[in-house]
XYZ file of C-alpha atoms in Angstrom:
740
model
C 0.204 -0.028 -0.065
C 1.298 3.536 -1.067
C 1.938 5.851 1.893
C 1.322 9.435 1.750
C 4.032 12.132 2.602
C 2.107 15.257 1.922
C 4.135 18.519 1.859
C 4.574 20.667 4.700
C 2.373 23.805 5.347
C 5.568 25.858 5.382
C 6.684 24.309 1.888
C 3.369 24.823 0.661
C 2.772 28.536 1.678
C 6.275 29.453 0.449
C 5.845 27.961 -2.686
C 2.363 29.867 -3.125
C 4.070 33.224 -1.989
C 6.885 32.564 -4.838
C 4.242 31.791 -7.497
C 2.578 35.045 -6.676
C 5.355 37.379 -5.857
C 3.415 40.624 -6.974
C 0.721 39.835 -4.452
C 3.235 39.070 -1.510
C 6.163 41.398 -1.914
C 6.437 44.884 -2.612
C 9.544 47.434 -3.010
C 10.342 50.195 -0.461
C 10.901 53.829 -1.626
C 14.559 52.847 -2.104
C 13.243 50.596 -4.941
C 15.795 47.852 -3.553
C 14.291 46.667 -0.259
C 11.863 44.039 -0.615
C 8.982 43.774 2.107
C 5.582 42.034 2.649
C 2.557 44.049 1.555
C 0.859 45.695 4.669
C -2.350 43.453 4.487
C -0.126 40.084 4.377
C 0.943 38.482 7.744
C 2.967 35.505 7.507
C 4.918 33.360 10.192
C 8.658 34.490 10.804
C 10.186 31.431 9.277
C 8.506 32.184 6.004
C 9.627 35.734 5.928
C 13.000 34.920 6.761
C 12.873 32.857 3.522
C 11.320 35.144 1.312
C 12.811 38.431 2.318
C 16.067 38.300 4.316
C 19.139 38.889 2.669
C 19.682 35.260 1.744
C 22.796 35.013 -0.649
C 22.057 32.454 -3.572
C 25.089 29.999 -3.970
C 23.684 27.371 -6.313
C 21.502 28.000 -9.186
C 20.052 25.285 -11.862
C 18.189 26.831 -15.041
C 17.220 25.253 -18.194
C 15.243 25.431 -21.358
C 14.965 28.645 -23.576
C 13.130 30.993 -21.331
C 16.565 31.938 -19.728
C 18.145 35.098 -21.468
C 20.928 37.119 -21.128
C 19.288 39.642 -18.653
C 17.953 36.977 -16.408
C 21.819 36.049 -15.731
C 22.697 39.637 -15.616
C 20.287 40.117 -12.482
C 22.064 37.498 -10.319
C 25.747 38.805 -11.315
C 26.153 40.309 -7.520
C 25.737 36.800 -6.040
C 28.534 34.770 -4.943
C 27.564 31.402 -6.948
C 29.595 28.272 -6.128
C 27.224 26.190 -8.429
C 25.552 27.214 -11.848
C 24.255 24.878 -14.003
C 22.527 26.380 -17.454
C 21.046 23.506 -19.507
C 19.730 23.881 -23.030
C 19.534 27.970 -22.670
C 19.895 28.477 -26.363
C 18.782 32.269 -25.884
C 22.028 33.007 -23.793
C 24.516 34.881 -26.058
C 28.222 36.227 -25.325
C 26.752 38.939 -23.200
C 26.395 36.204 -20.653
C 29.991 35.537 -20.879
C 30.860 38.644 -19.029
C 28.141 37.701 -16.286
C 30.036 34.750 -16.123
C 33.373 36.355 -15.297
C 31.587 38.143 -12.004
C 31.527 34.580 -10.872
C 34.984 33.644 -11.602
C 36.298 34.003 -7.846
C 33.700 31.758 -6.180
C 32.213 29.547 -9.118
C 33.215 25.703 -8.252
C 30.784 23.898 -10.655
C 29.774 25.242 -13.896
C 27.390 23.572 -16.663
C 26.979 25.430 -20.053
C 25.465 22.207 -21.655
C 23.158 22.873 -24.649
C 23.973 26.882 -24.486
C 24.912 26.590 -28.220
C 24.785 30.356 -28.718
C 26.843 31.564 -25.588
C 30.453 31.817 -27.384
C 28.808 33.833 -30.088
C 28.172 37.596 -30.640
C 26.986 39.787 -33.148
C 29.743 40.794 -35.929
C 30.154 44.484 -35.697
C 27.466 45.131 -33.150
C 25.297 48.248 -34.155
C 27.108 48.603 -37.576
C 25.669 45.575 -39.527
C 21.869 46.346 -38.626
C 20.710 46.395 -42.499
C 22.865 43.275 -43.185
C 21.603 41.261 -40.042
C 17.974 41.899 -41.013
C 18.644 40.327 -44.444
C 21.069 37.683 -42.844
C 19.975 36.974 -39.209
C 23.256 34.805 -38.658
C 25.283 37.713 -38.616
C 27.365 36.100 -35.556
C 30.941 35.299 -35.077
C 32.891 33.465 -32.627
C 34.042 35.336 -29.487
C 37.756 35.331 -29.467
C 38.822 36.860 -26.134
C 36.832 34.921 -23.517
C 38.890 31.933 -21.595
C 38.205 30.661 -17.975
C 41.126 32.778 -16.921
C 40.707 33.635 -13.264
C 38.467 30.940 -12.828
C 40.604 29.647 -10.348
C 38.210 27.719 -8.018
C 36.599 25.915 -10.861
C 36.684 22.307 -10.615
C 33.616 20.792 -12.761
C 32.819 21.949 -15.948
C 30.090 20.684 -18.743
C 30.630 22.098 -22.166
C 28.412 19.433 -23.794
C 26.757 19.893 -27.224
C 28.604 23.155 -27.867
C 28.516 24.418 -31.455
C 31.328 23.079 -33.771
C 34.125 25.755 -33.893
C 34.238 26.718 -30.269
C 38.189 26.417 -29.561
C 37.907 24.025 -26.298
C 41.757 23.638 -25.882
C 42.414 27.018 -25.541
C 39.302 28.002 -23.777
C 40.043 25.411 -21.167
C 44.103 25.760 -20.664
C 43.824 28.127 -17.773
C 42.000 25.633 -15.749
C 44.844 23.990 -13.889
C 42.841 21.691 -11.260
C 39.773 20.472 -13.275
C 38.335 17.664 -11.742
C 35.509 16.785 -13.824
C 35.238 17.536 -17.457
C 31.914 16.865 -20.116
C 32.584 17.592 -23.552
C 29.848 15.648 -24.971
C 29.186 15.959 -28.785
C 32.441 18.070 -29.051
C 34.725 16.903 -31.563
C 38.361 17.481 -31.567
C 41.029 15.441 -33.446
C 43.744 16.152 -30.876
C 42.725 15.200 -27.323
C 46.098 15.620 -26.046
C 45.393 18.642 -24.190
C 43.332 16.595 -21.620
C 46.905 15.212 -20.334
C 47.419 18.593 -18.496
C 44.751 17.207 -15.951
C 46.385 13.852 -15.515
C 46.853 14.330 -11.825
C 43.232 15.794 -11.181
C 40.674 14.601 -13.444
C 38.392 12.045 -11.820
C 35.568 12.295 -14.146
C 35.736 12.516 -18.161
C 32.493 12.464 -20.359
C 33.169 12.464 -24.286
C 29.731 11.136 -25.095
C 29.430 11.020 -28.836
C 32.869 12.306 -29.621
C 34.543 10.608 -32.496
C 37.322 8.760 -30.845
C 40.278 7.217 -32.185
C 43.612 5.234 -31.145
C 44.776 8.549 -30.308
C 42.142 9.326 -27.869
C 42.333 6.261 -26.369
C 46.038 6.703 -25.621
C 45.519 10.397 -23.795
C 42.470 8.702 -21.935
C 44.633 5.954 -20.123
C 47.070 8.643 -18.864
C 44.353 9.971 -16.859
C 45.336 7.678 -13.900
C 42.867 9.552 -11.273
C 39.707 8.890 -13.294
C 37.001 7.114 -11.520
C 34.235 7.925 -14.099
C 34.761 7.462 -17.562
C 31.968 7.809 -20.296
C 32.812 7.052 -23.899
C 29.250 6.067 -24.883
C 27.711 7.029 -28.055
C 24.141 7.303 -29.515
C 24.228 4.273 -31.879
C 21.565 5.908 -34.309
C 23.315 9.276 -34.658
C 25.706 9.083 -37.528
C 28.292 6.513 -39.029
C 31.030 5.898 -36.505
C 34.389 4.639 -37.365
C 35.882 3.639 -34.108
C 35.065 0.110 -32.751
C 35.855 -0.604 -29.036
C 38.119 -3.682 -28.919
C 38.897 -6.192 -26.149
C 42.215 -4.444 -26.180
C 41.009 -0.923 -25.364
C 38.867 -2.426 -22.641
C 41.678 -4.189 -21.114
C 43.699 -1.249 -21.172
C 41.019 0.821 -19.144
C 41.285 -2.215 -16.700
C 44.845 -2.022 -16.584
C 45.825 1.619 -16.670
C 42.738 3.170 -14.985
C 43.093 1.466 -11.485
C 40.592 3.734 -9.700
C 37.979 3.225 -11.957
C 34.491 2.913 -10.526
C 32.281 3.739 -13.278
C 32.420 3.272 -17.085
C 29.930 3.822 -19.755
C 30.506 2.174 -23.241
C 26.891 2.120 -24.308
C 25.953 2.326 -28.073
C 29.512 1.030 -29.060
C 29.981 -1.693 -31.519
C 32.366 -4.372 -30.173
C 34.945 -5.278 -32.786
C 36.138 -8.519 -30.961
C 34.424 -11.096 -29.017
C 35.017 -9.717 -25.767
C 32.751 -12.145 -24.048
C 33.265 -15.908 -23.048
C 31.388 -18.473 -24.503
C 28.167 -19.807 -23.019
C 29.842 -22.967 -22.143
C 32.470 -21.332 -20.385
C 30.345 -19.271 -18.225
C 30.069 -20.240 -14.859
C 26.746 -21.944 -13.670
C 24.837 -20.942 -10.824
C 23.377 -17.629 -9.577
C 24.293 -14.530 -11.361
C 27.518 -12.771 -9.897
C 29.017 -9.498 -9.755
C 32.587 -10.893 -8.761
C 34.900 -9.823 -11.573
C 36.732 -13.423 -11.546
C 33.108 -14.929 -12.778
C 32.812 -12.224 -15.174
C 31.278 -12.945 -18.803
C 33.297 -9.966 -20.158
C 36.538 -11.308 -20.536
C 38.566 -8.043 -20.102
C 36.748 -7.148 -17.033
C 37.995 -10.297 -15.193
C 41.112 -8.216 -14.354
C 39.212 -5.729 -12.377
C 40.174 -5.458 -8.840
C 36.493 -4.825 -7.482
C 33.265 -4.546 -9.184
C 32.446 -1.098 -10.830
C 29.744 0.675 -9.100
C 28.036 1.476 -12.613
C 28.948 0.020 -16.182
C 26.580 1.354 -19.042
C 25.714 -1.133 -21.601
C 23.041 0.151 -22.909
C 22.413 -0.877 -26.611
C 25.206 -3.163 -26.810
C 25.274 -6.954 -27.010
C 27.186 -7.155 -23.677
C 24.254 -5.983 -21.362
C 22.629 -9.445 -22.013
C 25.603 -11.649 -20.559
C 24.940 -13.400 -17.397
C 27.715 -12.283 -14.919
C 28.459 -8.310 -15.272
C 30.813 -7.103 -12.597
C 29.046 -4.037 -11.443
C 26.401 -3.040 -8.673
C 24.271 -0.954 -11.491
C 24.083 -1.710 -15.126
C 22.249 -0.072 -18.018
C 20.916 -1.794 -20.924
C 17.938 -3.143 -22.359
C 17.873 -7.006 -21.031
C 15.555 -6.280 -18.174
C 13.384 -3.880 -16.236
C 16.485 -3.039 -14.002
C 18.638 -2.496 -16.692
C 16.077 -0.161 -18.447
C 15.352 1.811 -15.170
C 19.006 2.479 -14.712
C 19.329 3.852 -18.213
C 16.442 6.086 -17.742
C 17.851 7.333 -14.765
C 21.234 7.679 -15.837
C 20.652 9.402 -19.222
C 17.355 11.594 -18.692
C 19.203 14.968 -17.937
C 21.214 15.406 -21.220
C 20.504 12.593 -23.559
C 16.752 12.535 -24.250
C 17.599 10.464 -27.808
C 18.694 7.834 -25.429
C 16.051 8.247 -22.860
C 13.254 8.026 -24.935
C 14.380 4.589 -26.397
C 14.639 3.508 -22.648
C 11.241 4.458 -21.876
C 10.120 2.775 -24.771
C 11.432 -0.450 -23.511
C 9.668 0.388 -20.267
C 6.262 0.983 -22.102
C 6.788 -2.479 -23.575
C 7.473 -3.853 -19.977
C 4.442 -2.214 -18.587
C 2.024 -3.140 -21.481
C 3.314 -6.669 -21.964
C 4.824 -7.943 -18.611
C 4.491 -6.434 -15.212
C 6.593 -3.482 -13.736
C 8.086 -4.504 -10.434
C 9.363 -1.328 -9.523
C 6.326 0.674 -10.124
C 7.364 3.697 -8.111
C 10.766 4.016 -9.138
C 9.356 3.797 -12.970
C 6.697 6.359 -12.418
C 9.161 8.799 -10.727
C 11.525 8.548 -13.773
C 9.289 8.976 -16.518
C 7.927 12.036 -14.744
C 11.455 13.347 -14.330
C 11.790 12.957 -17.991
C 8.744 14.436 -19.081
C 9.430 17.592 -16.978
C 12.850 17.764 -18.152
C 12.306 17.653 -21.903
C 8.701 19.057 -22.111
C 9.491 20.202 -25.691
C 10.919 17.040 -26.815
C 8.596 14.886 -29.252
C 9.898 11.446 -28.632
C 10.175 11.821 -24.900
C 6.840 13.484 -24.834
C 5.384 10.753 -26.961
C 7.056 7.418 -25.275
C 6.582 9.161 -21.790
C 2.900 9.621 -21.830
C 2.337 6.276 -23.361
C 4.447 4.727 -20.458
C 2.266 6.891 -18.010
C -0.802 5.185 -19.270
C 0.240 1.762 -18.460
C 1.922 2.585 -15.311
C -1.152 4.420 -13.854
C -4.001 1.836 -14.801
C -5.892 -0.098 -11.941
C -3.309 -2.813 -11.807
C -0.711 -0.481 -10.153
C -3.197 1.705 -8.388
C -3.112 0.562 -4.643
C 0.918 1.099 -5.040
C 0.477 5.113 -5.626
C 0.182 7.582 -3.377
C -2.004 10.560 -3.642
C 0.935 12.777 -4.043
C 2.457 10.663 -6.495
C -0.492 10.580 -8.750
C -1.134 13.938 -8.531
C 2.488 14.660 -9.831
C 1.520 12.417 -12.466
C -1.829 14.513 -13.463
C 0.288 17.691 -13.633
C 2.935 16.237 -15.916
C 0.442 15.202 -18.305
C -1.354 18.587 -18.377
C 2.140 20.278 -18.725
C 2.601 17.803 -21.811
C -0.975 18.553 -23.242
C -0.205 22.473 -22.770
C 3.334 22.291 -24.086
C 3.127 19.843 -26.934
C 0.171 19.762 -29.581
C 1.186 16.890 -31.278
C -1.740 14.332 -31.944
C -0.084 11.418 -30.415
C 0.888 13.208 -27.338
C -2.551 14.682 -26.727
C -4.235 11.311 -27.266
C -1.670 9.477 -24.805
C -2.362 12.202 -22.254
C -6.204 11.967 -22.387
C -6.046 8.452 -22.235
C -4.003 8.408 -18.970
C -6.361 11.081 -17.532
C -8.898 8.346 -17.960
C -6.967 6.036 -15.479
C -8.040 8.555 -12.495
C -11.104 8.697 -10.385
C -13.125 11.653 -12.251
C -13.736 14.432 -10.972
C -12.335 13.798 -7.539
C -8.690 13.130 -8.511
C -8.441 15.711 -11.037
C -10.343 18.404 -8.733
C -7.074 20.106 -7.741
C -6.391 21.162 -11.192
C -10.092 21.413 -12.219
C -10.045 24.804 -14.057
C -6.860 23.940 -15.882
C -7.764 20.327 -16.993
C -11.301 21.825 -18.244
C -9.259 24.684 -20.447
C -6.882 22.175 -21.994
C -9.840 19.879 -23.209
C -12.158 22.505 -24.236
C -8.887 23.569 -26.418
C -8.840 19.936 -27.703
C -12.190 20.024 -28.619
C -11.833 22.903 -31.414
C -14.048 21.695 -34.015
C -11.621 22.467 -36.636
C -9.332 19.613 -35.361
C -10.420 16.286 -36.771
C -8.968 13.577 -34.923
C -11.813 11.177 -34.062
C -10.121 9.654 -31.367
C -9.002 12.436 -29.581
C -12.372 13.880 -29.421
C -14.064 11.096 -28.334
C -11.816 10.604 -25.381
C -11.649 14.509 -24.509
C -15.653 14.574 -24.862
C -15.792 11.895 -22.329
C -13.524 13.542 -19.836
C -15.402 16.626 -20.252
C -18.605 14.751 -19.509
C -17.185 13.028 -16.581
C -15.657 16.419 -14.987
C -19.062 17.916 -14.989
C -20.721 14.856 -13.939
C -20.526 14.847 -9.995
C -19.460 18.349 -9.144
C -21.111 21.431 -7.322
C -22.829 23.764 -9.029
C -20.363 26.521 -8.664
C -17.691 24.491 -10.653
C -20.321 23.988 -13.546
C -21.219 27.495 -13.632
C -17.260 28.265 -14.229
C -16.806 25.518 -16.570
C -19.819 26.886 -18.513
C -18.362 30.623 -18.776
C -15.045 29.003 -19.855
C -17.147 27.957 -23.038
C -18.194 24.327 -22.422
C -21.723 24.895 -23.474
C -20.896 26.444 -26.733
C -17.986 23.844 -27.686
C -20.366 21.130 -26.945
C -22.904 22.502 -29.286
C -20.304 23.142 -32.012
C -19.422 19.567 -32.084
C -22.958 18.567 -32.477
C -23.396 21.242 -35.246
C -20.549 19.628 -36.969
C -21.566 16.112 -36.465
C -25.081 16.860 -37.623
C -23.466 18.533 -40.674
C -21.576 15.493 -41.467
C -25.082 13.197 -40.690
C -23.265 11.309 -38.168
C -24.251 10.303 -34.744
C -21.549 8.672 -33.047
C -19.857 8.557 -29.637
C -18.634 12.514 -29.786
C -22.226 13.310 -30.632
C -23.855 11.144 -27.865
C -21.005 12.108 -25.230
C -21.646 15.922 -26.057
C -25.357 15.827 -25.285
C -24.880 13.708 -22.052
C -22.080 16.288 -21.238
C -24.545 19.462 -22.093
C -27.412 17.574 -19.698
C -24.670 16.865 -16.780
C -23.553 20.774 -16.861
C -27.071 22.263 -17.031
C -28.129 20.223 -14.158
C -29.512 22.817 -11.340
C -27.524 25.882 -13.194
C -29.897 28.205 -14.900
C -27.010 30.122 -16.432
C -25.834 27.079 -18.375
C -29.532 26.346 -19.409
C -29.732 29.736 -20.891
C -26.637 29.836 -22.387
C -27.921 26.515 -24.340
C -31.212 28.176 -25.388
C -29.276 31.380 -26.388
C -26.723 29.269 -28.884
C -29.621 27.629 -30.623
C -29.671 24.633 -28.669
C -33.375 23.960 -29.518
C -32.822 23.960 -33.065
C -29.885 21.319 -32.853
C -32.255 18.955 -30.479
C -34.982 19.152 -33.313
C -32.642 18.730 -36.028
C -31.082 15.733 -34.067
C -34.349 14.341 -33.577
C -35.246 14.339 -37.089
C -31.913 13.401 -38.509
C -31.384 10.476 -36.137
C -34.918 8.885 -35.096
C -33.772 5.430 -34.168
C -31.032 6.640 -31.563
C -32.167 6.001 -28.407
C -29.428 6.701 -26.111
C -29.042 10.326 -27.992
C -32.824 10.931 -27.574
C -32.434 10.158 -23.528
C -29.747 12.374 -23.156
C -31.272 15.418 -25.206
C -34.507 15.138 -23.206
C -32.481 15.034 -19.953
C -30.942 17.896 -20.801
C -34.397 19.794 -21.792
C -35.633 18.581 -18.337
C -33.086 20.750 -16.945
C -33.978 23.556 -18.868
C -37.764 23.077 -17.861
C -36.887 23.261 -14.488
C -35.960 27.159 -14.587
C -39.115 28.900 -14.318
C -37.832 32.063 -16.225
C -36.561 29.872 -19.273
C -39.970 27.695 -19.607
C -41.720 30.469 -21.899
C -39.002 29.573 -24.183
C -40.314 25.906 -24.770
C -43.762 27.333 -24.837
C -44.266 26.875 -28.702
C -46.637 24.563 -30.806
C -43.483 22.859 -32.358
C -41.705 22.070 -29.024
C -44.873 20.761 -27.304
C -45.916 18.763 -30.012
C -42.686 17.112 -29.903
C -42.276 16.529 -26.166
C -46.074 15.218 -26.375
C -45.148 12.767 -29.020
C -42.179 11.463 -27.244
C -44.242 10.358 -24.457
C -45.055 7.414 -26.270
C -41.521 6.311 -27.280
C -40.341 3.149 -25.845
C -36.411 4.286 -26.191
C -34.290 3.377 -23.986
C -36.692 1.589 -21.635
C -39.015 4.386 -19.952
C -36.147 7.130 -20.133
C -37.103 8.967 -22.921
C -40.926 8.765 -22.074
C -39.922 9.723 -18.461
C -37.857 12.669 -19.285
C -40.413 14.115 -21.940
C -43.287 14.035 -19.346
C -40.674 15.792 -16.892
C -40.094 18.602 -19.189
C -44.174 18.797 -19.678
C -44.725 18.555 -15.745
C -42.793 21.622 -15.202
C -44.314 23.348 -18.079
C -48.106 22.263 -16.717
C -46.883 23.408 -13.096
C -46.976 27.077 -14.331
C -50.747 26.552 -14.782
C -53.435 27.191 -17.562
C -52.966 30.816 -18.075
C -49.301 30.194 -19.116
C -50.488 27.819 -21.660
C -49.681 29.965 -24.661
C -50.363 27.602 -27.489
C -53.660 26.744 -29.205
C -52.541 23.306 -30.272
C -51.971 21.053 -28.939
C -54.674 21.668 -25.981
C -53.324 21.528 -22.520
C -56.047 18.929 -21.660
C -54.935 16.722 -24.785
C -51.231 16.760 -23.494
C -52.331 16.207 -19.631
C -54.321 12.919 -21.105
C -51.108 11.773 -22.736
C -48.999 12.256 -19.873
C -51.374 10.268 -17.594
C -51.410 7.378 -20.177
C -47.642 7.296 -20.559
C -47.287 7.294 -16.752
C -49.740 4.669 -15.962
C -47.534 2.390 -18.956
C -44.475 2.679 -16.953
C -43.321 -0.339 -15.044
C -42.575 1.190 -11.174
C -39.623 -1.460 -10.995
C -37.878 -0.265 -13.856
C -34.007 0.244 -13.496
C -33.057 3.636 -14.267
C -30.382 5.241 -16.337
C -30.474 8.273 -14.338
C -28.482 9.929 -11.464
C -30.297 12.348 -9.089
C -28.170 14.392 -6.679
C -30.927 16.095 -5.265
C -34.642 15.788 -5.327
C -35.435 19.403 -4.903
C -36.840 20.069 -8.650
C -38.968 16.943 -8.124
C -40.154 17.991 -4.691
C -41.482 21.453 -5.541
C -44.294 19.859 -8.040
C -45.621 17.791 -4.903
C -47.220 20.973 -2.825
C -49.568 22.405 -5.448
C -53.232 21.436 -6.797
C -52.539 23.586 -10.118
C -51.540 20.345 -12.062
C -52.283 16.836 -10.738
C -50.611 15.155 -13.613
C -47.228 17.026 -12.534
C -47.713 15.715 -9.020
C -48.300 12.352 -9.862
C -45.436 12.352 -12.275
C -43.427 13.570 -9.156
C -44.607 10.869 -6.884
C -44.227 8.056 -9.360
C -40.429 9.133 -10.064
C -39.969 9.163 -6.117
C -41.861 5.466 -5.729
C -39.401 4.424 -8.450
C -36.128 5.514 -7.096
C -37.009 4.536 -3.650
C -38.142 0.947 -4.346
C -35.236 0.210 -7.029
C -32.375 2.037 -5.283
C -33.166 2.552 -1.579
C -29.789 2.687 -0.232
C -29.273 5.705 -2.273
C -32.456 7.364 -2.490
C -34.401 6.847 0.949
C -31.748 8.787 2.882
C -31.569 11.359 0.063
C -35.471 11.869 0.277
C -35.543 11.969 3.921
C -32.921 14.257 4.040
C -34.221 16.792 1.706
C -37.506 16.973 3.539
C -39.676 14.848 1.278
C -41.711 13.001 4.012
C -43.677 15.674 5.293
C -44.433 16.974 1.594
C -45.758 13.438 0.803
C -48.080 13.448 3.787
C -49.431 16.634 2.930
C -49.990 15.356 -0.872
C -51.997 12.619 1.047
C -54.311 15.037 2.894
C -54.780 17.257 -0.376
C -58.580 17.105 -1.994
C -56.946 18.088 -5.572
C -54.408 15.171 -5.609
C -55.644 12.036 -7.425
C -56.407 8.678 -5.242
C -53.816 6.875 -7.129
C -51.133 9.754 -6.479
C -51.997 9.183 -2.523
C -51.559 5.423 -2.602
C -48.097 5.992 -4.377
C -47.143 8.745 -1.813
C -48.268 6.400 1.012
C -46.072 3.684 -0.423
C -42.871 5.929 -0.695
C -43.468 6.932 3.041
C -43.706 3.182 3.900
C -40.512 2.250 2.040
C -38.357 5.000 3.388
C -39.756 4.249 7.041
C -38.778 0.899 6.721
C -35.699 1.804 5.627
C -35.088 3.950 8.519
C -35.960 1.200 11.114
C -33.889 -1.438 9.287
C -30.753 0.909 9.298
C -31.234 2.310 12.819
C -28.142 1.861 15.080
C -29.479 -0.618 17.662
C -26.095 -1.616 19.134
C -26.376 0.677 22.140
């Protein structure tokens, strides 16, 4: 069973304040000193976090939102650690800001900041030319890491070709960790200047040669070496041999972590199946199935073998292995490569997707957290978003539900909504919508209620033609408005819900198609208009009645459609101010004819009678049509009610009896009173556990007793009222607490 560890109240409050800074803090007259707004009162612990002169020492920023001025804003901070990832809008102006951190900076990452070493050519003097040729940029010539005396960890991965890495790094005499992922350099001799200090070297996707290997094995302090590659990126000349692996083991005695993922192994580095030691899988070097690693003094902490044949061997001398053999290796791969290698991560997540879909995921919580992290990290990467959203669908289904905490499931919902918001690709949208279907709606989505509705309504723009997405999105919209309070329904109505559904219906009508989208749209309108007069009025104002008549004419045999439409019109008829708009010969004739419908059991006939009952309740003076006559319609209503089976099981869900109960204490329309009494009798007879308590709670019993006393009530209505009272009384007695 999953355990919840909710955020502390202090963390939640601080987070809210930070997300709403304009409403929390303001500057004093000096324009420099921040203080709380006069009407804001917070505990001192939170104030200390927000207002005190706390120096920033570690900053991690990513993606293209970060610009030069953002870095400039923190230049007075004594930064020790600065990680900038894929900040492609940073230009050479930010190099000057970096210099202001030179005396304190220990760790720096410029991974994917491809333009930071480029500046405008002759700034201010080539404006016209740059308008024609916006790539008027030249490599910065005068920047080096001179003066960065404390810098020990540096990541320059994925820089644009042409950056003079050797001269740039020469001033750094004591580097401990260096990442040159994706950078091509034919001469690696400059690396040897750190042979006595470098403990971590990453050369992912660098075109290696024997010369590179000769330099690498001189770096005798190395504990982590990554020479992995993306096997799909390009043709790769270099092949790993048994000799190279043996050199690493012999020369790099401190090695604890090695990544050779994606490499082709030229010679056979593994021992034969016949020679493999039988018995339980072992990580002892002496039993290694990879021959060169038998010379290791101890098992490696990590060995990257993703997309190599070696990962499928039996005895691998490492505590943690990335590969594609099993769930453990796949999860290790996602964990190791998510931050900087989305191209590898997406393929690893795809393998996890297959595991979750075909087999069973044994490390569910770890898998979910890793996929969530990947989706957050790479919200604009199509492959990650497609594979990640697909994996989430299988990892959140009912089979795994008991293992997931509320907090974790909320994280899934947020990352799914982020994907829907950031990436408009059809497959991503479909996967995200399907994943949301795995949650209890609306309960689990209520904390993001407005946001999820806005996203779904944008998906349902009728110009979009993907039927599967429309079907799922309409289903979700319907579920979201089915069991929520009226405030939620009114808010969603104002967001365009009613209009969007009517547009979908209109489009289907033009195409002469009655499918699930059509039926779900009417069902959603039925739900959102329940006890919400504003939404009912919106339905009428946007030609809802015309669409009702057109659908009735175009699809005369569609029973579920008829039920949904009549249920919606029942909601409209409950609003006294709107009933005059239903008082036309055409509408009254349609409702009267539907009294005799046998569609969907009694539902269509029942709902038509409900609409007419509310109209009748307004009295003879409100009957503003000559045909059909009020008495004629009344007779047809009596006949319809008498034809229904009182034990009919219902396809309906009442949250309140108030609209029905208001028809009881009156004598102006006995048939309306009878319809209301029949409805209550049917519901408490067939579903006593649900509807007896509701009727008692809402004060239905005294109203029914009054009906029995009324001279205008028909005898059969009084008999039915007695039976309802009897049912509820018996239910109450049977469920009394007699334990004391």
